[in-house]
XYZ file of C-alpha atoms in Angstrom:
327
model
C 49.950 135.824 196.173
C 50.846 138.667 198.866
C 49.991 141.732 199.492
C 52.631 144.369 200.876
C 50.658 146.854 203.175
C 53.393 149.494 202.656
C 51.466 151.744 201.292
C 47.750 152.196 201.129
C 46.030 149.376 199.072
C 42.630 147.761 198.423
C 42.494 144.543 199.244
C 39.052 142.746 198.786
C 37.025 145.713 200.444
C 39.476 146.772 203.096
C 42.219 149.566 202.678
C 45.025 148.655 204.574
C 48.420 150.820 205.532
C 51.264 149.903 207.516
C 54.061 147.397 206.784
C 52.416 144.015 207.066
C 52.398 141.545 204.332
C 49.609 139.093 203.885
C 48.402 136.628 201.571
C 45.318 136.639 200.125
C 43.426 133.959 201.863
C 44.766 136.040 205.120
C 42.890 138.674 203.776
C 39.522 136.818 203.190
C 39.751 135.785 206.847
C 40.219 138.924 207.899
C 37.437 140.471 206.159
C 35.200 137.496 207.579
C 36.001 138.181 211.091
C 35.447 141.859 211.099
C 32.103 141.612 209.719
C 31.386 139.078 212.536
C 32.240 141.416 214.599
C 30.664 144.511 213.503
C 27.384 142.010 213.749
C 27.890 140.836 217.151
C 28.473 144.353 218.502
C 29.526 147.591 217.882
C 32.863 148.427 216.617
C 34.196 151.780 216.413
C 36.981 152.759 213.875
C 40.058 152.547 216.710
C 38.845 149.262 217.621
C 39.048 148.244 214.034
C 41.844 149.666 213.219
C 43.529 147.711 216.378
C 42.115 144.455 215.441
C 43.074 145.002 211.853
C 46.944 145.904 213.334
C 46.884 142.461 215.657
C 45.751 140.255 213.128
C 47.864 141.633 210.300
C 50.931 141.187 212.771
C 50.320 138.062 213.459
C 49.764 137.033 209.566
C 52.917 138.792 208.999
C 54.618 136.683 211.505
C 53.209 133.354 210.151
C 54.201 134.199 206.341
C 57.866 135.301 207.696
C 58.380 132.091 209.577
C 57.184 129.765 207.060
C 53.617 128.957 208.602
C 51.347 128.546 205.827
C 48.096 127.617 207.508
C 45.969 128.182 210.346
C 45.971 124.617 211.164
C 49.847 124.775 211.381
C 49.727 127.408 214.135
C 50.912 125.979 217.611
C 50.820 127.548 221.129
C 54.643 128.494 221.079
C 54.267 130.758 217.782
C 51.558 132.924 219.374
C 53.560 133.040 222.672
C 56.865 133.817 220.637
C 54.773 136.405 218.425
C 53.815 138.112 221.429
C 57.172 138.556 223.515
C 58.484 139.766 220.111
C 55.838 142.439 219.653
C 57.432 146.095 219.125
C 55.466 147.819 221.457
C 57.564 149.020 224.328
C 54.796 148.825 227.189
C 52.882 145.649 228.592
C 49.605 147.753 228.363
C 49.843 148.685 224.676
C 51.111 145.108 224.027
C 48.362 143.352 225.950
C 45.803 145.429 223.861
C 47.109 143.529 220.698
C 47.427 140.331 222.661
C 43.556 140.291 223.626
C 42.328 141.079 220.438
C 44.132 138.175 218.925
C 42.968 135.968 221.520
C 39.398 137.064 220.592
C 40.270 136.295 216.730
C 41.358 132.792 217.700
C 38.607 132.110 219.864
C 36.367 132.777 216.829
C 38.678 130.556 214.448
C 38.222 127.449 217.208
C 34.342 128.193 216.885
C 34.558 127.519 213.091
C 37.007 124.643 213.419
C 40.058 125.932 211.672
C 42.359 125.615 215.181
C 41.827 123.723 218.395
C 39.595 125.152 220.709
C 42.772 125.249 223.611
C 44.982 127.120 221.272
C 43.236 130.637 222.246
C 44.411 129.715 225.414
C 48.107 130.582 224.716
C 47.310 134.285 224.361
C 46.972 135.938 228.221
C 44.385 138.656 227.915
C 46.012 140.020 231.483
C 48.030 142.462 232.233
C 49.771 144.225 234.827
C 47.301 147.292 236.402
C 48.471 150.719 234.941
C 47.595 153.905 237.042
C 48.085 157.005 235.774
C 47.291 160.613 237.424
C 44.450 162.130 234.877
C 45.415 165.197 233.262
C 43.006 168.314 232.931
C 43.007 171.951 231.832
C 44.011 174.423 234.353
C 41.361 177.198 235.414
C 43.726 179.544 233.193
C 43.326 177.460 230.506
C 39.563 177.066 230.784
C 38.871 180.544 230.812
C 41.244 181.044 227.649
C 38.836 178.840 225.733
C 35.716 180.427 227.109
C 37.181 183.839 226.090
C 38.241 182.663 222.315
C 34.527 181.263 222.191
C 33.283 184.745 223.054
C 35.736 186.576 220.754
C 35.061 184.018 217.735
C 34.559 185.805 214.641
C 36.218 184.024 211.834
C 34.357 180.778 210.285
C 37.263 178.610 211.556
C 37.137 180.153 215.002
C 33.349 179.827 215.064
C 33.523 175.691 214.278
C 36.466 175.361 216.834
C 34.669 177.594 219.297
C 31.362 175.176 219.226
C 33.460 172.207 219.201
C 35.777 172.939 221.964
C 32.435 173.975 224.144
C 30.560 170.622 223.098
C 33.631 168.891 224.662
C 34.024 171.222 227.765
C 30.599 171.605 228.647
C 29.112 168.269 227.811
C 32.060 165.751 227.700
C 31.290 164.612 224.381
C 34.361 162.517 222.467
C 35.785 164.112 219.412
C 34.102 161.340 217.228
C 30.851 162.186 218.655
C 31.104 165.914 218.217
C 32.694 165.906 214.298
C 30.063 163.069 213.540
C 27.212 165.246 215.012
C 23.944 165.598 212.887
C 21.301 168.499 212.712
C 18.841 165.804 213.910
C 20.475 165.065 216.882
C 20.042 168.649 218.068
C 16.449 169.392 219.877
C 16.678 173.122 220.654
C 12.865 172.911 221.793
C 13.978 170.303 224.779
C 17.810 172.019 224.995
C 19.276 168.596 224.320
C 21.448 166.591 222.387
C 20.958 162.940 221.725
C 23.032 160.714 219.593
C 24.671 156.892 219.491
C 28.169 157.036 220.780
C 30.368 155.977 217.833
C 32.662 154.499 220.967
C 30.201 152.304 222.197
C 26.973 152.137 219.835
C 25.185 153.238 223.499
C 22.389 155.617 222.578
C 22.721 158.855 225.109
C 20.767 162.306 225.439
C 22.337 165.193 226.998
C 21.154 168.552 228.190
C 22.547 171.492 226.647
C 23.986 174.041 228.587
C 22.863 177.597 227.009
C 26.529 178.573 226.292
C 26.860 175.530 223.899
C 23.647 175.769 222.060
C 24.556 179.691 221.447
C 28.067 178.366 219.959
C 26.757 176.030 217.946
C 23.978 178.557 216.343
C 26.508 181.024 215.698
C 28.514 178.700 213.697
C 25.544 177.376 211.906
C 24.404 181.028 211.156
C 27.499 183.117 211.179
C 30.310 180.511 210.021
C 29.165 177.133 208.394
C 29.525 177.137 204.452
C 26.646 176.006 202.239
C 26.497 172.297 202.272
C 24.354 169.534 201.752
C 25.992 167.398 204.407
C 23.471 166.398 207.404
C 26.143 166.744 209.965
C 26.490 170.335 211.864
C 30.736 170.513 211.349
C 31.932 170.622 207.554
C 35.126 171.227 205.792
C 35.768 174.781 204.741
C 37.269 174.177 201.792
C 36.218 172.542 198.893
C 34.523 170.048 198.418
C 32.461 171.180 201.664
C 31.297 167.784 203.065
C 31.113 165.934 206.541
C 34.440 165.763 208.365
C 36.145 162.392 208.219
C 37.990 162.116 210.787
C 39.196 163.304 214.669
C 41.944 165.915 213.203
C 39.566 168.662 212.983
C 38.422 168.340 216.524
C 41.979 167.835 217.637
C 43.489 170.671 215.603
C 40.685 172.980 217.073
C 41.935 172.830 220.573
C 45.615 172.813 219.234
C 45.170 176.003 217.386
C 43.923 177.552 220.587
C 47.467 176.721 222.702
C 49.558 176.882 220.029
C 51.778 179.267 222.020
C 51.051 178.047 225.361
C 54.409 176.903 226.642
C 52.873 175.265 229.703
C 50.722 173.122 227.650
C 51.136 169.657 228.669
C 48.699 168.010 226.338
C 48.052 166.998 222.577
C 44.492 165.447 222.272
C 40.955 166.827 222.504
C 39.750 164.327 224.969
C 41.593 166.606 227.830
C 38.330 168.318 227.383
C 36.328 165.573 228.324
C 38.321 164.585 231.101
C 37.873 168.289 232.489
C 34.154 168.069 232.016
C 34.285 165.099 234.237
C 36.593 166.589 236.708
C 34.403 170.054 237.075
C 31.523 167.790 238.064
C 32.933 165.762 240.562
C 34.369 168.811 242.468
C 31.217 170.433 241.970
C 29.565 167.524 244.131
C 27.538 165.490 241.488
C 27.442 161.648 242.528
C 29.718 159.223 240.686
C 26.299 157.345 239.129
C 25.524 160.863 237.330
C 29.031 161.250 236.098
C 28.823 158.047 234.569
C 25.704 158.892 233.078
C 26.538 161.941 231.660
C 30.171 160.407 229.967
C 27.805 157.463 228.785
C 29.672 155.088 230.649
C 28.132 151.588 231.640
C 29.732 151.344 234.692
C 30.303 153.769 237.489
C 33.873 152.152 238.170
C 34.937 153.789 235.086
C 34.669 157.334 236.975
C 37.359 156.280 239.440
C 40.478 157.768 237.815
C 38.842 161.198 238.208
C 38.710 161.042 241.803
C 42.359 162.229 241.884
C 41.589 165.708 240.637
C 39.299 166.649 243.496
C 42.061 168.524 245.390
C 39.771 170.390 247.829
C 37.845 167.038 248.670
C 41.017 165.103 248.938
C 42.251 167.058 251.715
C 39.650 166.361 253.965
C 40.715 162.931 253.847
C 44.365 163.765 254.886
C 44.771 161.836 258.479
C 46.526 164.224 260.804
C 49.673 163.344 263.209
C 48.087 164.202 266.477
C 48.117 161.030 268.704
C 50.489 159.236 266.542
C 53.909 161.401 267.329
C 56.950 159.529 267.071
C 59.571 160.289 269.717
C 63.010 158.887 268.701
C 66.241 158.861 270.681
C 67.667 162.137 272.166
C 64.048 163.553 271.683
C 63.885 163.823 267.977
């Protein structure tokens, strides 16, 4: 029996959407594996989506090429699937490939495929360095001004969300899932388990953030039984289910900004890290504030500290080059 995932379907407890065609036994294998991943370690929704897409992509490849069982999969099949990937960038292609490799390692431990088969999938990709984009001083002032003058319920919600991202570096997923029990007004702190990493973190809550949250709760939040701070403003009033709300919060403010070169909410977190670095905070302190396990993850933000980078520049005094004719 085949399932065509061109529209949203309920498949044995998993909601699937996209363009993949899988069989009933493949759906069962996937359900068992994703349950294993969730038991073994934290698995953020974004990670689960990547895992699902990678596995369903390969299952669809199997079905399109007449491969009826996992025992029939060969190294050349994995290689062919990898090079025929629909992703244009090597980084995206290898992200999916690494997830499929972990899946096949799981299958090999279960005795469903040869133990050496996962080695056919490379988990390496060429280094990819990008310049970190942060909000300009003018854009930060725009957000702060918007927050000070917010009046409508939606404006108050947007302001509180943006302050959490800009002044505390919280991820969008942790913001829309923030609970009343996560906030300690007495300690002026917010503590929660990060949705992406599953790691507990406690952050000091700046006064401007506390004020924004308080204003939203007392002046803008509709009556709701939800235990989350931020809720929908249309019926039914309940907890927000996705990151669209936080992404829309920043897009509403900069809708008419012709110089805007970003679309996602995550730029507030990058700006927070950059501001800490420019103010002289140590790398371990920044990593702790971001909830990162490794200090190396802060390295990309070094490129945003223009003032201190200028101090590293080497002058040309003493190494002047004199060419022919005195040039």
